[in-house]
Amino acid sequence: MMSLDALNTCPAPDFSHRLHGIYEHSPWIAERAAAKRPFATVAALKLALQDVVDAASTDEQLGLIRAHPELAGKAAIAGELTEESTGEQAKSGLNRCSPAEYAALHQLNAGYTAKFGFPFILAVKGPTGQGLTREHIIATFRRRLKNRRDVELAECLRQIHRIAEMRLNDLLQVELAYGPRIMKWAEVIGAWSDEAEGLTCSYMTTAHRRTADQLAQWMREAGMDVRIDAVGNVVGRYAAATPGAKTLITGSHYDTVRNAGKYDGRLGILLPIAVVEQLHASGQRLPFDLEVIGFAEEEGVRFKSTFLGSNAVTGHFDLSLLDKQDADGVTMRDALQGAGHDPDAIPALARKAEDVLAYVEVHIEQGPVLLERGLPLGVVTAIAGSSRYLVELTGVASHAGTTPMEMRRDAAAAAAEIVLLVERRCSGQAALVGTVGQLEVPGGSVNVVPGVCRLSLDIRAADDVQRLTAVRDVLDGIGKICERRQVECHIERIVTADAAPCAPRLMDQLGAAAERAGVPRFDLLSGAGHDAMAMAALTDVAMLFTRCGNGGISHNPLETMTADDADLAARVFLDFLQNYA
């Protein structure tokens, strides 16, 4: 059995020899990493090896990529792969491809190599280490074949680091105490959806209620006292060593957007359940009550009202929302009562600030920042504030062939200019972003100058003054565009949310826990909204982000993370709890 201590203390040539199979036919990586010893943790060793590759020349990086075999290629068929590659390809059944699958992979390999000049690299053992399906591998191959060369080069190196990570786990017999369980749970509840295809779990649907019941069951099995409250929050409490202690709250939401990923929100519930399960199994109690809350609603899909669960906990639930209707005319009140909840009891859910120590949320990043820096974890500095509007432009619909260009009152042309205005105004400033995510020409026709155009506007920033200044400039600009083009404009504000800074004391403690795990503290902004924004009205908040794969894609079935990153985040979170001050 190989150990980290043995790797830290052996002569440099032995260190390189013992790691010879970690990076395919590339001994220079271990040779250079040897100088960085000792490594406090396996995570630190993984990052050191990764840093060597990142610091290498482009030619060396290309050599590393080209040292890898094609998937189900000639070398695999001829039995010429390394022992590690043979096992990995077999794990995904690539040695059992049908003739059609072999033909597809052969064609994809040829096309990929011709386009990029290096072989396609994919960690075929996948996020959990249990192996991807052949269908998944072929679909990923086709998707990535559309990338630019620089994007694909970076992705190949990331996949190589993931392969190396799993090989190191095997070499050092690393047992992931939390990650596989978290990933398995996410798969279980990720299979329950409002729709036949994809994952959609909206407020108080059958899938939503089933998910709540399952979360409650896992919480009970982990050793918590559990209830589902009047708004649908699933609340698990792990009592302190002594009665009467204050409460530290963690959690996130279990509802989803339409056609969602499996980890947004739900990671922040499942991970602390796994941590509590371990605490309970070892008989450990914390000096404070730990409460894990699966917030019932954050996304606003069914009733177009966000943060219902966390607003109830902070005492900011708007009771008038109970009369809002969904697309089928069902009111929120009726939906709650149909699920067995008492809407009149929602105000009583409000907590007292003096009883709460803090709120700390673990969440997948939903972006590419950690991924591009090769870091598994990050400490959130603030959650960006948001201003959202719906804009309706009204010009004059007229014949596309007979209306001269200078006489047109084209609503779509005005919208196009607005899109570019938003892009121009929100570019080049750190932590400021602007998006036109919806753009519609109602009843548009190919031979008609558009008379009406509707668009959305979303401006976010970590600094509220910066955000509101950008909003003012964009709205002023829209007015000038419409005046010049003789287009009427109606603007409706639909959301405004102030930025929520994270508490420095909590950030420092999360950062220290990450460093004790062997990874550097890295601070980053959250551009997405989270329940922590609402909880900031009650107590100090903090967030720990985990790396998001597939280019940082989220709110999408391609949203992914690894069992290793989930495990590391769980260990950092547990360390934070055990050392909380």
CSV table of N, CA, C and O in Angstrom, one decimal, residues 477-549:
chain,number,residue,atom,x,y,z
A,477,GLY,N,-30.5,55.4,-21.9
A,477,GLY,CA,-30.2,55.1,-23.2
A,477,GLY,C,-31.3,54.6,-24.0
A,477,GLY,O,-31.5,54.9,-25.2
A,478,ILE,N,-32.2,53.7,-23.4
A,478,ILE,CA,-33.3,53.2,-24.0
A,478,ILE,C,-34.3,54.3,-24.4
A,478,ILE,O,-34.8,54.3,-25.6
A,479,GLY,N,-34.4,55.3,-23.5
A,479,GLY,CA,-35.3,56.4,-23.9
A,479,GLY,C,-34.8,57.2,-25.1
A,479,GLY,O,-35.6,57.6,-25.9
A,480,LYS,N,-33.5,57.4,-25.2
A,480,LYS,CA,-33.0,58.1,-26.3
A,480,LYS,C,-33.1,57.3,-27.6
A,480,LYS,O,-33.4,57.9,-28.7
A,481,ILE,N,-32.9,56.0,-27.5
A,481,ILE,CA,-33.0,55.2,-28.7
A,481,ILE,C,-34.5,55.2,-29.2
A,481,ILE,O,-34.7,55.4,-30.5
A,482,CYS,N,-35.4,55.1,-28.3
A,482,CYS,CA,-36.8,55.1,-28.7
A,482,CYS,C,-37.3,56.4,-29.3
A,482,CYS,O,-38.0,56.5,-30.2
A,483,GLU,N,-36.8,57.5,-28.7
A,483,GLU,CA,-37.1,58.8,-29.2
A,483,GLU,C,-36.6,59.0,-30.6
A,483,GLU,O,-37.3,59.5,-31.5
A,484,ARG,N,-35.4,58.7,-30.8
A,484,ARG,CA,-34.8,58.8,-32.1
A,484,ARG,C,-35.5,58.0,-33.2
A,484,ARG,O,-35.6,58.4,-34.3
A,485,ARG,N,-35.9,56.8,-32.8
A,485,ARG,CA,-36.5,55.8,-33.7
A,485,ARG,C,-38.0,56.0,-33.8
A,485,ARG,O,-38.7,55.2,-34.5
A,486,GLN,N,-38.6,56.9,-33.0
A,486,GLN,CA,-40.0,57.1,-32.9
A,486,GLN,C,-40.8,55.8,-32.5
A,486,GLN,O,-41.8,55.4,-33.1
A,487,VAL,N,-40.2,55.2,-31.5
A,487,VAL,CA,-40.8,53.9,-31.0
A,487,VAL,C,-41.2,54.2,-29.5
A,487,VAL,O,-40.5,54.8,-28.7
A,488,GLU,N,-42.5,53.8,-29.2
A,488,GLU,CA,-42.9,54.0,-27.8
A,488,GLU,C,-42.3,52.9,-27.0
A,488,GLU,O,-42.0,51.8,-27.4
A,489,CYS,N,-42.2,53.2,-25.7
A,489,CYS,CA,-41.5,52.2,-24.8
A,489,CYS,C,-42.3,52.1,-23.5
A,489,CYS,O,-42.6,53.2,-22.9
A,490,HIS,N,-42.5,50.9,-23.0
A,490,HIS,CA,-43.1,50.7,-21.7
A,490,HIS,C,-42.1,49.8,-20.9
A,490,HIS,O,-41.8,48.7,-21.4
A,491,ILE,N,-41.7,50.2,-19.8
A,491,ILE,CA,-40.7,49.5,-19.0
A,491,ILE,C,-41.4,49.1,-17.6
A,491,ILE,O,-41.9,49.9,-16.9
A,492,GLU,N,-41.3,47.8,-17.3
A,492,GLU,CA,-41.9,47.3,-16.0
A,492,GLU,C,-40.8,46.7,-15.2
A,492,GLU,O,-40.1,45.8,-15.7
A,493,ARG,N,-40.6,47.2,-14.0
A,493,ARG,CA,-39.6,46.6,-13.1
A,493,ARG,C,-40.2,45.4,-12.4
A,493,ARG,O,-41.3,45.5,-11.8
A,494,ILE,N,-39.5,44.2,-12.5
A,494,ILE,CA,-40.1,43.0,-12.0
A,494,ILE,C,-39.3,42.5,-10.8
A,494,ILE,O,-39.9,41.8,-9.9
A,495,VAL,N,-38.1,42.8,-10.6
A,495,VAL,CA,-37.3,42.4,-9.5
A,495,VAL,C,-36.2,43.4,-9.2
A,495,VAL,O,-35.6,44.0,-10.1
A,496,THR,N,-36.1,43.7,-7.9
A,496,THR,CA,-34.9,44.5,-7.5
A,496,THR,C,-34.4,43.9,-6.2
A,496,THR,O,-35.2,43.6,-5.2
A,497,ALA,N,-33.2,43.5,-6.1
A,497,ALA,CA,-32.6,42.9,-4.9
A,497,ALA,C,-31.2,43.5,-4.6
A,497,ALA,O,-30.4,43.5,-5.5
A,498,ASP,N,-31.0,43.9,-3.4
A,498,ASP,CA,-29.8,44.5,-3.0
A,498,ASP,C,-28.7,43.4,-3.0
A,498,ASP,O,-29.0,42.2,-2.7
A,499,ALA,N,-27.5,43.8,-3.2
A,499,ALA,CA,-26.3,42.9,-3.0
A,499,ALA,C,-26.3,42.4,-1.5
A,499,ALA,O,-26.6,43.2,-0.6
A,500,ALA,N,-25.8,41.2,-1.3
A,500,ALA,CA,-25.7,40.6,0.0
A,500,ALA,C,-24.2,40.3,0.3
A,500,ALA,O,-23.7,39.2,-0.2
A,501,PRO,N,-23.5,41.2,1.0
A,501,PRO,CA,-22.1,40.8,1.3
A,501,PRO,C,-22.0,39.7,2.3
A,501,PRO,O,-22.8,39.6,3.2
A,502,CYS,N,-21.0,38.8,2.2
A,502,CYS,CA,-20.8,37.8,3.1
A,502,CYS,C,-20.0,38.3,4.3
A,502,CYS,O,-19.2,39.3,4.2
A,503,ALA,N,-20.2,37.7,5.5
A,503,ALA,CA,-19.5,38.2,6.7
A,503,ALA,C,-18.1,37.8,6.7
A,503,ALA,O,-17.7,36.7,6.5
A,504,PRO,N,-17.1,38.8,6.8
A,504,PRO,CA,-15.7,38.5,6.8
A,504,PRO,C,-15.3,37.4,7.8
A,504,PRO,O,-14.4,36.6,7.5
A,505,ARG,N,-15.9,37.4,9.0
A,505,ARG,CA,-15.5,36.4,10.0
A,505,ARG,C,-15.8,35.0,9.5
A,505,ARG,O,-15.1,34.1,9.8
A,506,LEU,N,-16.9,34.9,8.8
A,506,LEU,CA,-17.3,33.5,8.3
A,506,LEU,C,-16.5,33.2,7.1
A,506,LEU,O,-16.0,32.0,7.0
A,507,MET,N,-16.2,34.1,6.3
A,507,MET,CA,-15.3,33.9,5.1
A,507,MET,C,-13.9,33.4,5.6
A,507,MET,O,-13.4,32.5,5.0
A,508,ASP,N,-13.4,34.1,6.6
A,508,ASP,CA,-12.1,33.7,7.1
A,508,ASP,C,-12.1,32.3,7.6
A,508,ASP,O,-11.1,31.6,7.5
A,509,GLN,N,-13.1,31.9,8.3
A,509,GLN,CA,-13.2,30.6,8.9
A,509,GLN,C,-13.3,29.5,7.8
A,509,GLN,O,-12.7,28.4,7.9
A,510,LEU,N,-14.1,29.8,6.8
A,510,LEU,CA,-14.2,28.9,5.6
A,510,LEU,C,-12.9,28.8,4.9
A,510,LEU,O,-12.4,27.7,4.5
A,511,GLY,N,-12.2,29.9,4.7
A,511,GLY,CA,-10.9,30.0,4.0
A,511,GLY,C,-9.9,29.2,4.8
A,511,GLY,O,-9.1,28.4,4.2
A,512,ALA,N,-9.9,29.3,6.1
A,512,ALA,CA,-8.9,28.6,7.0
A,512,ALA,C,-9.2,27.1,6.9
A,512,ALA,O,-8.2,26.3,6.8
A,513,ALA,N,-10.4,26.7,6.8
A,513,ALA,CA,-10.8,25.3,6.7
A,513,ALA,C,-10.3,24.7,5.4
A,513,ALA,O,-9.8,23.6,5.3
A,514,ALA,N,-10.5,25.5,4.3
A,514,ALA,CA,-10.0,25.1,3.0
A,514,ALA,C,-8.5,24.9,3.0
A,514,ALA,O,-8.0,23.9,2.5
A,515,GLU,N,-7.8,25.8,3.6
A,515,GLU,CA,-6.3,25.7,3.7
A,515,GLU,C,-5.9,24.5,4.5
A,515,GLU,O,-4.9,23.9,4.1
A,516,ARG,N,-6.6,24.2,5.6
A,516,ARG,CA,-6.2,23.0,6.3
A,516,ARG,C,-6.5,21.7,5.5
A,516,ARG,O,-5.8,20.7,5.8
A,517,ALA,N,-7.4,21.8,4.5
A,517,ALA,CA,-7.6,20.7,3.7
A,517,ALA,C,-6.6,20.6,2.6
A,517,ALA,O,-6.6,19.6,1.8
A,518,GLY,N,-5.7,21.5,2.5
A,518,GLY,CA,-4.6,21.5,1.5
A,518,GLY,C,-4.9,22.2,0.2
A,518,GLY,O,-4.2,22.1,-0.8
A,519,VAL,N,-5.9,23.0,0.2
A,519,VAL,CA,-6.2,23.8,-1.0
A,519,VAL,C,-6.2,25.3,-0.6
A,519,VAL,O,-6.5,25.7,0.5
A,520,PRO,N,-5.7,26.2,-1.6
A,520,PRO,CA,-5.6,27.6,-1.2
A,520,PRO,C,-7.0,28.2,-1.1
A,520,PRO,O,-8.0,27.8,-1.8
A,521,ARG,N,-7.1,29.2,-0.3
A,521,ARG,CA,-8.3,30.0,-0.2
A,521,ARG,C,-8.4,30.9,-1.5
A,521,ARG,O,-7.4,31.5,-1.9
A,522,PHE,N,-9.5,30.8,-2.1
A,522,PHE,CA,-9.8,31.7,-3.2
A,522,PHE,C,-11.1,32.3,-3.1
A,522,PHE,O,-12.1,31.6,-2.8
A,523,ASP,N,-11.2,33.6,-3.2
A,523,ASP,CA,-12.4,34.4,-3.0
A,523,ASP,C,-13.0,34.7,-4.4
A,523,ASP,O,-12.3,35.1,-5.3
A,524,LEU,N,-14.4,34.7,-4.4
A,524,LEU,CA,-15.0,35.0,-5.7
A,524,LEU,C,-16.4,35.5,-5.4
A,524,LEU,O,-17.0,35.2,-4.4
A,525,LEU,N,-16.9,36.3,-6.3
A,525,LEU,CA,-18.3,36.8,-6.3
A,525,LEU,C,-19.3,35.8,-6.8
A,525,LEU,O,-19.0,35.0,-7.7
A,526,SER,N,-20.5,35.8,-6.2
A,526,SER,CA,-21.6,35.1,-6.8
A,526,SER,C,-22.5,36.0,-7.6
A,526,SER,O,-23.1,36.9,-7.1
A,527,GLY,N,-22.5,35.7,-8.9
A,527,GLY,CA,-23.4,36.5,-9.8
A,527,GLY,C,-24.8,36.0,-9.7
A,527,GLY,O,-25.7,36.7,-10.1
A,528,ALA,N,-25.0,34.8,-9.3
A,528,ALA,CA,-26.4,34.2,-9.2
A,528,ALA,C,-27.0,34.5,-7.8
A,528,ALA,O,-26.3,34.7,-6.8
A,529,GLY,N,-28.3,34.6,-7.7
A,529,GLY,CA,-29.0,34.7,-6.5
A,529,GLY,C,-29.1,33.4,-5.7
A,529,GLY,O,-29.1,32.3,-6.3
A,530,HIS,N,-29.1,33.5,-4.4
A,530,HIS,CA,-29.2,32.3,-3.5
A,530,HIS,C,-30.0,32.6,-2.3
A,530,HIS,O,-30.2,33.8,-2.0
A,531,ASP,N,-30.4,31.6,-1.6
A,531,ASP,CA,-31.2,31.7,-0.4
A,531,ASP,C,-30.4,32.6,0.6
A,531,ASP,O,-31.0,33.2,1.5
A,532,ALA,N,-29.1,32.5,0.6
A,532,ALA,CA,-28.3,33.4,1.5
A,532,ALA,C,-28.6,34.8,1.4
A,532,ALA,O,-28.5,35.6,2.3
A,533,MET,N,-29.1,35.3,0.2
A,533,MET,CA,-29.5,36.7,0.0
A,533,MET,C,-30.7,37.0,0.9
A,533,MET,O,-30.7,38.1,1.6
A,534,ALA,N,-31.6,36.1,1.0
A,534,ALA,CA,-32.8,36.3,1.8
A,534,ALA,C,-32.4,36.2,3.3
A,534,ALA,O,-32.8,37.0,4.2
A,535,MET,N,-31.6,35.2,3.6
A,535,MET,CA,-31.2,34.9,5.0
A,535,MET,C,-30.3,36.1,5.6
A,535,MET,O,-30.2,36.2,6.8
A,536,ALA,N,-29.7,36.9,4.7
A,536,ALA,CA,-28.9,38.0,5.2
A,536,ALA,C,-29.8,39.0,6.0
A,536,ALA,O,-29.3,39.8,6.7
A,537,ALA,N,-31.1,39.0,5.8
A,537,ALA,CA,-32.0,39.9,6.5
A,537,ALA,C,-32.1,39.4,8.0
A,537,ALA,O,-32.6,40.2,8.8
A,538,LEU,N,-31.7,38.2,8.3
A,538,LEU,CA,-31.8,37.6,9.6
A,538,LEU,C,-30.5,37.5,10.4
A,538,LEU,O,-30.4,37.8,11.6
A,539,THR,N,-29.4,37.2,9.6
A,539,THR,CA,-28.2,36.9,10.3
A,539,THR,C,-27.0,37.1,9.4
A,539,THR,O,-27.2,37.3,8.2
A,540,ASP,N,-25.8,36.9,9.9
A,540,ASP,CA,-24.6,36.9,9.0
A,540,ASP,C,-24.6,35.7,8.1
A,540,ASP,O,-25.1,34.6,8.5
A,541,VAL,N,-24.2,35.9,6.9
A,541,VAL,CA,-24.2,34.8,5.9
A,541,VAL,C,-22.8,34.5,5.3
A,541,VAL,O,-22.0,35.4,5.3
A,542,ALA,N,-22.6,33.3,4.8
A,542,ALA,CA,-21.4,33.0,4.0
A,542,ALA,C,-21.8,31.9,3.1
A,542,ALA,O,-22.8,31.1,3.3
A,543,MET,N,-21.0,31.7,2.1
A,543,MET,CA,-21.2,30.6,1.1
A,543,MET,C,-19.8,30.0,0.7
A,543,MET,O,-18.8,30.7,0.6
A,544,LEU,N,-19.9,28.7,0.5
A,544,LEU,CA,-18.7,27.9,0.0
A,544,LEU,C,-19.2,27.4,-1.4
A,544,LEU,O,-20.1,26.6,-1.5
A,545,PHE,N,-18.4,27.7,-2.4
A,545,PHE,CA,-18.7,27.3,-3.8
A,545,PHE,C,-17.9,26.0,-4.1
A,545,PHE,O,-16.7,25.9,-3.7
A,546,THR,N,-18.5,25.1,-4.8
A,546,THR,CA,-17.8,24.0,-5.4
A,546,THR,C,-17.7,24.1,-6.9
A,546,THR,O,-18.6,24.7,-7.5
A,547,ARG,N,-16.7,23.5,-7.4
A,547,ARG,CA,-16.4,23.6,-8.9
A,547,ARG,C,-17.5,23.0,-9.7
A,547,ARG,O,-18.1,22.0,-9.4
A,548,CYS,N,-17.9,23.7,-10.8
A,548,CYS,CA,-18.9,23.3,-11.7
A,548,CYS,C,-18.2,22.9,-13.1
A,548,CYS,O,-17.5,23.7,-13.6
A,549,GLY,N,-18.5,21.7,-13.5
A,549,GLY,CA,-17.8,21.2,-14.7
A,549,GLY,C,-18.5,21.6,-16.0
A,549,GLY,O,-19.4,22.4,-16.0
